[in-house]
PDB file of C-alpha atoms in Angstrom:
ATOM      1  CA  UNK A   9      -5.943  33.838 -58.963  1.00 36.00           C
ATOM      2  CA  UNK A  10      -9.690  33.864 -59.305  1.00 35.00           C
ATOM      3  CA  UNK A  11     -11.950  35.484 -56.723  1.00 35.00           C
ATOM      4  CA  UNK A  12     -14.582  32.788 -57.088  1.00 34.00           C
ATOM      5  CA  UNK A  13     -14.083  29.548 -55.205  1.00 37.00           C
ATOM      6  CA  UNK A  14     -16.119  27.377 -52.930  1.00 41.00           C
ATOM      7  CA  UNK A  15     -13.541  26.835 -50.181  1.00 44.00           C
ATOM      8  CA  UNK A  16      -9.780  26.661 -50.113  1.00 44.00           C
ATOM      9  CA  UNK A  17      -8.171  23.459 -48.955  1.00 45.00           C
ATOM     10  CA  UNK A  18      -5.816  23.579 -45.977  1.00 42.00           C
ATOM     11  CA  UNK A  19      -2.808  24.001 -48.284  1.00 42.00           C
ATOM     12  CA  UNK A  20      -4.269  25.986 -51.184  1.00 47.00           C
ATOM     13  CA  UNK A  21      -4.064  29.818 -51.268  1.00 53.00           C
ATOM     14  CA  UNK A  22      -6.775  32.021 -52.806  1.00 66.00           C
ATOM     15  CA  UNK A  23      -7.165  35.780 -53.266  1.00 63.00           C
ATOM     16  CA  UNK A  24     -10.316  37.496 -52.028  1.00 66.00           C
ATOM     17  CA  UNK A  25     -10.224  41.236 -52.581  1.00 64.00           C
ATOM     18  CA  UNK A  26      -6.952  42.492 -51.098  1.00 60.00           C
ATOM     19  CA  UNK A  27      -6.417  39.339 -49.017  1.00 67.00           C
ATOM     20  CA  UNK A  28      -4.672  36.031 -49.540  1.00 63.00           C
ATOM     21  CA  UNK A  29      -6.331  33.171 -47.684  1.00 72.00           C
ATOM     22  CA  UNK A  30      -3.668  30.917 -46.203  1.00 74.00           C
ATOM     23  CA  UNK A  31      -5.571  28.040 -44.585  1.00 79.00           C
ATOM     24  CA  UNK A  32      -8.641  27.292 -42.473  1.00 85.00           C
ATOM     25  CA  UNK A  33      -8.069  27.812 -38.752  1.00 86.00           C
ATOM     26  CA  UNK A  34     -11.544  27.111 -37.393  1.00 85.00           C
ATOM     27  CA  UNK A  35     -15.268  27.002 -37.944  1.00 83.00           C
ATOM     28  CA  UNK A  36     -18.548  27.704 -36.218  1.00 80.00           C
ATOM     29  CA  UNK A  37     -22.171  26.859 -36.807  1.00 76.00           C
ATOM     30  CA  UNK A  38     -22.536  29.448 -39.574  1.00 78.00           C
ATOM     31  CA  UNK A  39     -19.006  30.232 -40.691  1.00 82.00           C
ATOM     32  CA  UNK A  40     -15.540  28.984 -41.564  1.00 84.00           C
ATOM     33  CA  UNK A  41     -12.493  30.918 -40.348  1.00 83.00           C
ATOM     34  CA  UNK A  42      -9.376  31.286 -42.515  1.00 81.00           C
ATOM     35  CA  UNK A  43      -5.992  32.820 -41.836  1.00 80.00           C
ATOM     36  CA  UNK A  44      -5.325  35.587 -44.383  1.00 74.00           C
ATOM     37  CA  UNK A  45      -2.788  38.378 -44.767  1.00 63.00           C
ATOM     38  CA  UNK A  46      -3.487  42.089 -45.274  1.00 56.00           C
ATOM     39  CA  UNK A  47      -1.947  45.410 -44.219  1.00 39.00           C
ATOM     40  CA  UNK A  48      -3.798  46.471 -41.032  1.00 43.00           C
ATOM     41  CA  UNK A  49      -5.833  49.686 -41.212  1.00 40.00           C
ATOM     42  CA  UNK A  50      -6.040  50.472 -37.495  1.00 40.00           C
ATOM     43  CA  UNK A  51      -8.717  49.737 -34.928  1.00 47.00           C
ATOM     44  CA  UNK A  52     -11.300  51.718 -33.018  1.00 78.00           C
ATOM     45  CA  UNK A  53     -10.809  49.904 -29.694  1.00 91.00           C
ATOM     46  CA  UNK A  54      -7.853  47.812 -28.567  1.00 93.00           C
ATOM     47  CA  UNK A  55     -10.098  45.137 -27.023  1.00 95.00           C
ATOM     48  CA  UNK A  56     -12.412  44.507 -29.988  1.00 94.00           C
ATOM     49  CA  UNK A  57     -11.364  42.406 -32.959  1.00 92.00           C
ATOM     50  CA  UNK A  58     -10.935  44.629 -35.957  1.00 87.00           C
ATOM     51  CA  UNK A  59     -13.143  44.177 -39.008  1.00 82.00           C
ATOM     52  CA  UNK A  60     -10.954  45.129 -41.959  1.00 81.00           C
ATOM     53  CA  UNK A  61     -13.422  44.664 -44.780  1.00 78.00           C
ATOM     54  CA  UNK A  62     -16.643  43.020 -45.903  1.00 76.00           C
ATOM     55  CA  UNK A  63     -16.484  41.384 -49.333  1.00 81.00           C
ATOM     56  CA  UNK A  64     -19.665  40.159 -50.978  1.00 76.00           C
ATOM     57  CA  UNK A  65     -19.576  37.652 -53.810  1.00 80.00           C
ATOM     58  CA  UNK A  66     -22.643  36.125 -55.467  1.00 80.00           C
ATOM     59  CA  UNK A  67     -22.423  33.055 -53.208  1.00 85.00           C
ATOM     60  CA  UNK A  68     -20.529  34.067 -50.076  1.00 80.00           C
ATOM     61  CA  UNK A  69     -20.165  37.029 -47.728  1.00 76.00           C
ATOM     62  CA  UNK A  70     -16.602  37.367 -46.386  1.00 80.00           C
ATOM     63  CA  UNK A  71     -15.826  39.226 -43.165  1.00 78.00           C
ATOM     64  CA  UNK A  72     -12.110  39.956 -43.130  1.00 81.00           C
ATOM     65  CA  UNK A  73     -11.068  40.299 -39.500  1.00 84.00           C
ATOM     66  CA  UNK A  74      -8.031  40.552 -37.299  1.00 86.00           C
ATOM     67  CA  UNK A  75      -6.409  37.239 -36.331  1.00 86.00           C
ATOM     68  CA  UNK A  76      -5.878  36.879 -32.574  1.00 90.00           C
ATOM     69  CA  UNK A  77      -3.196  34.239 -32.193  1.00 86.00           C
ATOM     70  CA  UNK A  78      -3.809  32.528 -28.848  1.00 90.00           C
ATOM     71  CA  UNK A  79      -7.414  31.465 -29.480  1.00 91.00           C
ATOM     72  CA  UNK A  80     -10.408  31.917 -27.223  1.00 95.00           C
ATOM     73  CA  UNK A  81     -10.839  31.935 -23.464  1.00 95.00           C
ATOM     74  CA  UNK A  82     -12.764  28.637 -23.412  1.00 94.00           C
ATOM     75  CA  UNK A  83      -9.917  26.815 -25.186  1.00 94.00           C
ATOM     76  CA  UNK A  84      -7.376  28.436 -22.868  1.00 94.00           C
ATOM     77  CA  UNK A  85      -9.287  27.351 -19.749  1.00 94.00           C
ATOM     78  CA  UNK A  86      -9.653  23.798 -21.064  1.00 94.00           C
ATOM     79  CA  UNK A  87      -5.938  23.440 -21.817  1.00 94.00           C
ATOM     80  CA  UNK A  88      -4.388  25.525 -18.987  1.00 93.00           C
ATOM     81  CA  UNK A  89      -6.990  25.458 -16.212  1.00 93.00           C
ATOM     82  CA  UNK A  90      -8.482  28.478 -14.451  1.00 92.00           C
ATOM     83  CA  UNK A  91      -6.912  31.922 -14.635  1.00 91.00           C
ATOM     84  CA  UNK A  92      -5.265  33.282 -11.526  1.00 92.00           C
ATOM     85  CA  UNK A  93      -7.178  36.040  -9.759  1.00 92.00           C
ATOM     86  CA  UNK A  94      -4.735  38.606 -11.187  1.00 94.00           C
ATOM     87  CA  UNK A  95      -5.141  37.239 -14.745  1.00 93.00           C
ATOM     88  CA  UNK A  96      -8.939  37.082 -14.416  1.00 93.00           C
ATOM     89  CA  UNK A  97      -9.052  40.677 -13.153  1.00 95.00           C
ATOM     90  CA  UNK A  98      -6.892  41.918 -16.051  1.00 95.00           C
ATOM     91  CA  UNK A  99      -8.935  40.009 -18.649  1.00 95.00           C
ATOM     92  CA  UNK A 100     -12.243  41.117 -17.125  1.00 96.00           C
ATOM     93  CA  UNK A 101     -11.180  44.787 -17.186  1.00 97.00           C
ATOM     94  CA  UNK A 102     -10.413  44.544 -20.891  1.00 97.00           C
ATOM     95  CA  UNK A 103     -13.736  42.893 -21.736  1.00 97.00           C
ATOM     96  CA  UNK A 104     -15.601  45.482 -19.639  1.00 97.00           C
ATOM     97  CA  UNK A 105     -13.764  48.233 -21.536  1.00 97.00           C
ATOM     98  CA  UNK A 106     -14.767  46.729 -24.898  1.00 96.00           C
ATOM     99  CA  UNK A 107     -18.365  46.190 -23.819  1.00 95.00           C
ATOM    100  CA  UNK A 108     -18.616  49.711 -22.403  1.00 95.00           C
ATOM    101  CA  UNK A 109     -17.294  51.065 -25.717  1.00 92.00           C
ATOM    102  CA  UNK A 110     -19.988  49.145 -27.623  1.00 92.00           C
ATOM    103  CA  UNK A 111     -22.799  50.125 -25.270  1.00 93.00           C
ATOM    104  CA  UNK A 112     -21.891  53.817 -25.422  1.00 91.00           C
ATOM    105  CA  UNK A 113     -22.222  53.569 -29.191  1.00 88.00           C
ATOM    106  CA  UNK A 114     -25.596  51.831 -28.989  1.00 89.00           C
ATOM    107  CA  UNK A 115     -24.465  48.284 -29.783  1.00 90.00           C
ATOM    108  CA  UNK A 116     -25.478  45.185 -27.811  1.00 93.00           C
ATOM    109  CA  UNK A 117     -23.295  42.096 -28.375  1.00 94.00           C
ATOM    110  CA  UNK A 118     -25.923  39.486 -27.329  1.00 94.00           C
ATOM    111  CA  UNK A 119     -23.603  36.448 -27.321  1.00 95.00           C
ATOM    112  CA  UNK A 120     -20.971  37.192 -24.711  1.00 95.00           C
ATOM    113  CA  UNK A 121     -19.251  33.969 -23.590  1.00 96.00           C
ATOM    114  CA  UNK A 122     -15.709  32.569 -23.240  1.00 96.00           C
ATOM    115  CA  UNK A 123     -15.733  31.398 -26.879  1.00 96.00           C
ATOM    116  CA  UNK A 124     -16.098  35.037 -28.008  1.00 96.00           C
ATOM    117  CA  UNK A 125     -13.311  36.398 -25.825  1.00 97.00           C
ATOM    118  CA  UNK A 126     -10.015  36.045 -27.665  1.00 96.00           C
ATOM    119  CA  UNK A 127      -6.521  36.114 -26.174  1.00 95.00           C
ATOM    120  CA  UNK A 128      -3.282  37.321 -27.715  1.00 93.00           C
ATOM    121  CA  UNK A 129       0.244  36.346 -26.722  1.00 90.00           C
ATOM    122  CA  UNK A 130       0.897  39.734 -25.094  1.00 90.00           C
ATOM    123  CA  UNK A 131      -2.043  39.436 -22.672  1.00 89.00           C
ATOM    124  CA  UNK A 132      -4.447  41.523 -24.748  1.00 95.00           C
ATOM    125  CA  UNK A 133      -8.052  40.325 -24.598  1.00 96.00           C
ATOM    126  CA  UNK A 134     -10.401  41.025 -27.517  1.00 96.00           C
ATOM    127  CA  UNK A 135     -14.158  40.763 -27.796  1.00 95.00           C
ATOM    128  CA  UNK A 136     -15.188  38.964 -30.990  1.00 92.00           C
ATOM    129  CA  UNK A 137     -18.153  37.580 -32.937  1.00 89.00           C
ATOM    130  CA  UNK A 138     -20.760  40.283 -33.250  1.00 86.00           C
ATOM    131  CA  UNK A 139     -22.980  37.975 -35.318  1.00 83.00           C
ATOM    132  CA  UNK A 140     -25.930  38.586 -32.975  1.00 86.00           C
ATOM    133  CA  UNK A 141     -24.928  42.218 -32.373  1.00 87.00           C
ATOM    134  CA  UNK A 142     -27.696  44.777 -32.654  1.00 86.00           C
ATOM    135  CA  UNK A 143     -28.045  48.542 -32.554  1.00 85.00           C
ATOM    136  CA  UNK A 144     -30.038  49.622 -29.509  1.00 88.00           C
ATOM    137  CA  UNK A 145     -31.256  52.884 -28.007  1.00 85.00           C
ATOM    138  CA  UNK A 146     -31.997  53.825 -24.413  1.00 84.00           C
ATOM    139  CA  UNK A 147     -35.698  53.070 -24.759  1.00 86.00           C
ATOM    140  CA  UNK A 148     -35.544  50.069 -27.107  1.00 87.00           C
ATOM    141  CA  UNK A 149     -36.391  46.529 -26.085  1.00 94.00           C
ATOM    142  CA  UNK A 150     -35.271  43.495 -28.046  1.00 92.00           C
ATOM    143  CA  UNK A 151     -37.243  40.299 -28.500  1.00 91.00           C
ATOM    144  CA  UNK A 152     -35.006  37.975 -30.527  1.00 90.00           C
ATOM    145  CA  UNK A 153     -34.130  34.780 -28.671  1.00 93.00           C
ATOM    146  CA  UNK A 154     -30.406  34.530 -29.320  1.00 92.00           C
ATOM    147  CA  UNK A 155     -27.112  33.852 -27.622  1.00 90.00           C
ATOM    148  CA  UNK A 156     -25.765  30.788 -25.856  1.00 92.00           C
ATOM    149  CA  UNK A 157     -28.039  29.096 -23.322  1.00 92.00           C
ATOM    150  CA  UNK A 158     -25.765  29.041 -20.248  1.00 94.00           C
ATOM    151  CA  UNK A 159     -24.877  32.716 -20.642  1.00 95.00           C
ATOM    152  CA  UNK A 160     -28.340  34.133 -21.463  1.00 95.00           C
ATOM    153  CA  UNK A 161     -30.046  36.597 -19.134  1.00 95.00           C
ATOM    154  CA  UNK A 162     -33.250  35.273 -17.508  1.00 96.00           C
ATOM    155  CA  UNK A 163     -35.493  37.633 -19.501  1.00 96.00           C
ATOM    156  CA  UNK A 164     -33.984  36.349 -22.763  1.00 95.00           C
ATOM    157  CA  UNK A 165     -34.595  32.747 -21.665  1.00 94.00           C
ATOM    158  CA  UNK A 166     -38.193  33.628 -20.753  1.00 95.00           C
ATOM    159  CA  UNK A 167     -38.519  35.193 -24.214  1.00 95.00           C
ATOM    160  CA  UNK A 168     -39.592  38.529 -22.743  1.00 95.00           C
ATOM    161  CA  UNK A 169     -38.626  41.911 -24.220  1.00 95.00           C
ATOM    162  CA  UNK A 170     -35.157  42.789 -22.920  1.00 94.00           C
ATOM    163  CA  UNK A 171     -32.526  45.500 -22.840  1.00 95.00           C
ATOM    164  CA  UNK A 172     -29.623  44.126 -24.893  1.00 94.00           C
ATOM    165  CA  UNK A 173     -27.015  46.022 -22.890  1.00 96.00           C
ATOM    166  CA  UNK A 174     -28.314  44.681 -19.571  1.00 96.00           C
ATOM    167  CA  UNK A 175     -28.395  41.174 -21.044  1.00 97.00           C
ATOM    168  CA  UNK A 176     -24.732  41.643 -22.037  1.00 97.00           C
ATOM    169  CA  UNK A 177     -23.828  42.609 -18.468  1.00 97.00           C
ATOM    170  CA  UNK A 178     -25.577  39.469 -17.175  1.00 97.00           C
ATOM    171  CA  UNK A 179     -23.651  37.325 -19.671  1.00 97.00           C
ATOM    172  CA  UNK A 180     -20.392  38.966 -18.645  1.00 96.00           C
ATOM    173  CA  UNK A 181     -21.097  38.167 -14.987  1.00 95.00           C
ATOM    174  CA  UNK A 182     -21.870  34.549 -15.832  1.00 95.00           C
ATOM    175  CA  UNK A 183     -18.653  34.373 -17.871  1.00 93.00           C
ATOM    176  CA  UNK A 184     -16.631  35.613 -14.898  1.00 89.00           C
ATOM    177  CA  UNK A 185     -18.359  33.196 -12.518  1.00 84.00           C
ATOM    178  CA  UNK A 186     -18.766  30.138 -14.758  1.00 74.00           C
ATOM    179  CA  UNK A 187     -16.393  30.042 -17.728  1.00 56.00           C
TER     180      UNK A 187
END
């Protein structure tokens, strides 16, 4: 099969690098998400979606990532209602662990919200979508207005310089309070 294509249909399979695209499973404002198969290479943190490979073609940049089967937290809350206190505590611990891992390595997520918290059938929670992610240092301030309105820290909304890690913590608190 050819590596150059515009977009597979829902039933058509295509090869991209070492992956076979099965079908489209979702989309966002800037991306389409396809189910594909590949031999996993391991992950650095159990609560962060794994990025297997980045494949650049002349027209498209492909991010080949782990598929988390149960979808995102927002969808789960809409279809099943609120989490029990025990479930919320377990999920929150996992997201805090992932966020702490990122922050210790100098990475701010900058778009933490229920849509970017994925759930697997075994109860594992994974932080996803680092599209606005940015390397930060202890003394750096960010100025890019980005994220999702309801989950943004006040300083981001005011378009003031901000600490990306502190803005992430604010967004996490809002996510716990107002999914």
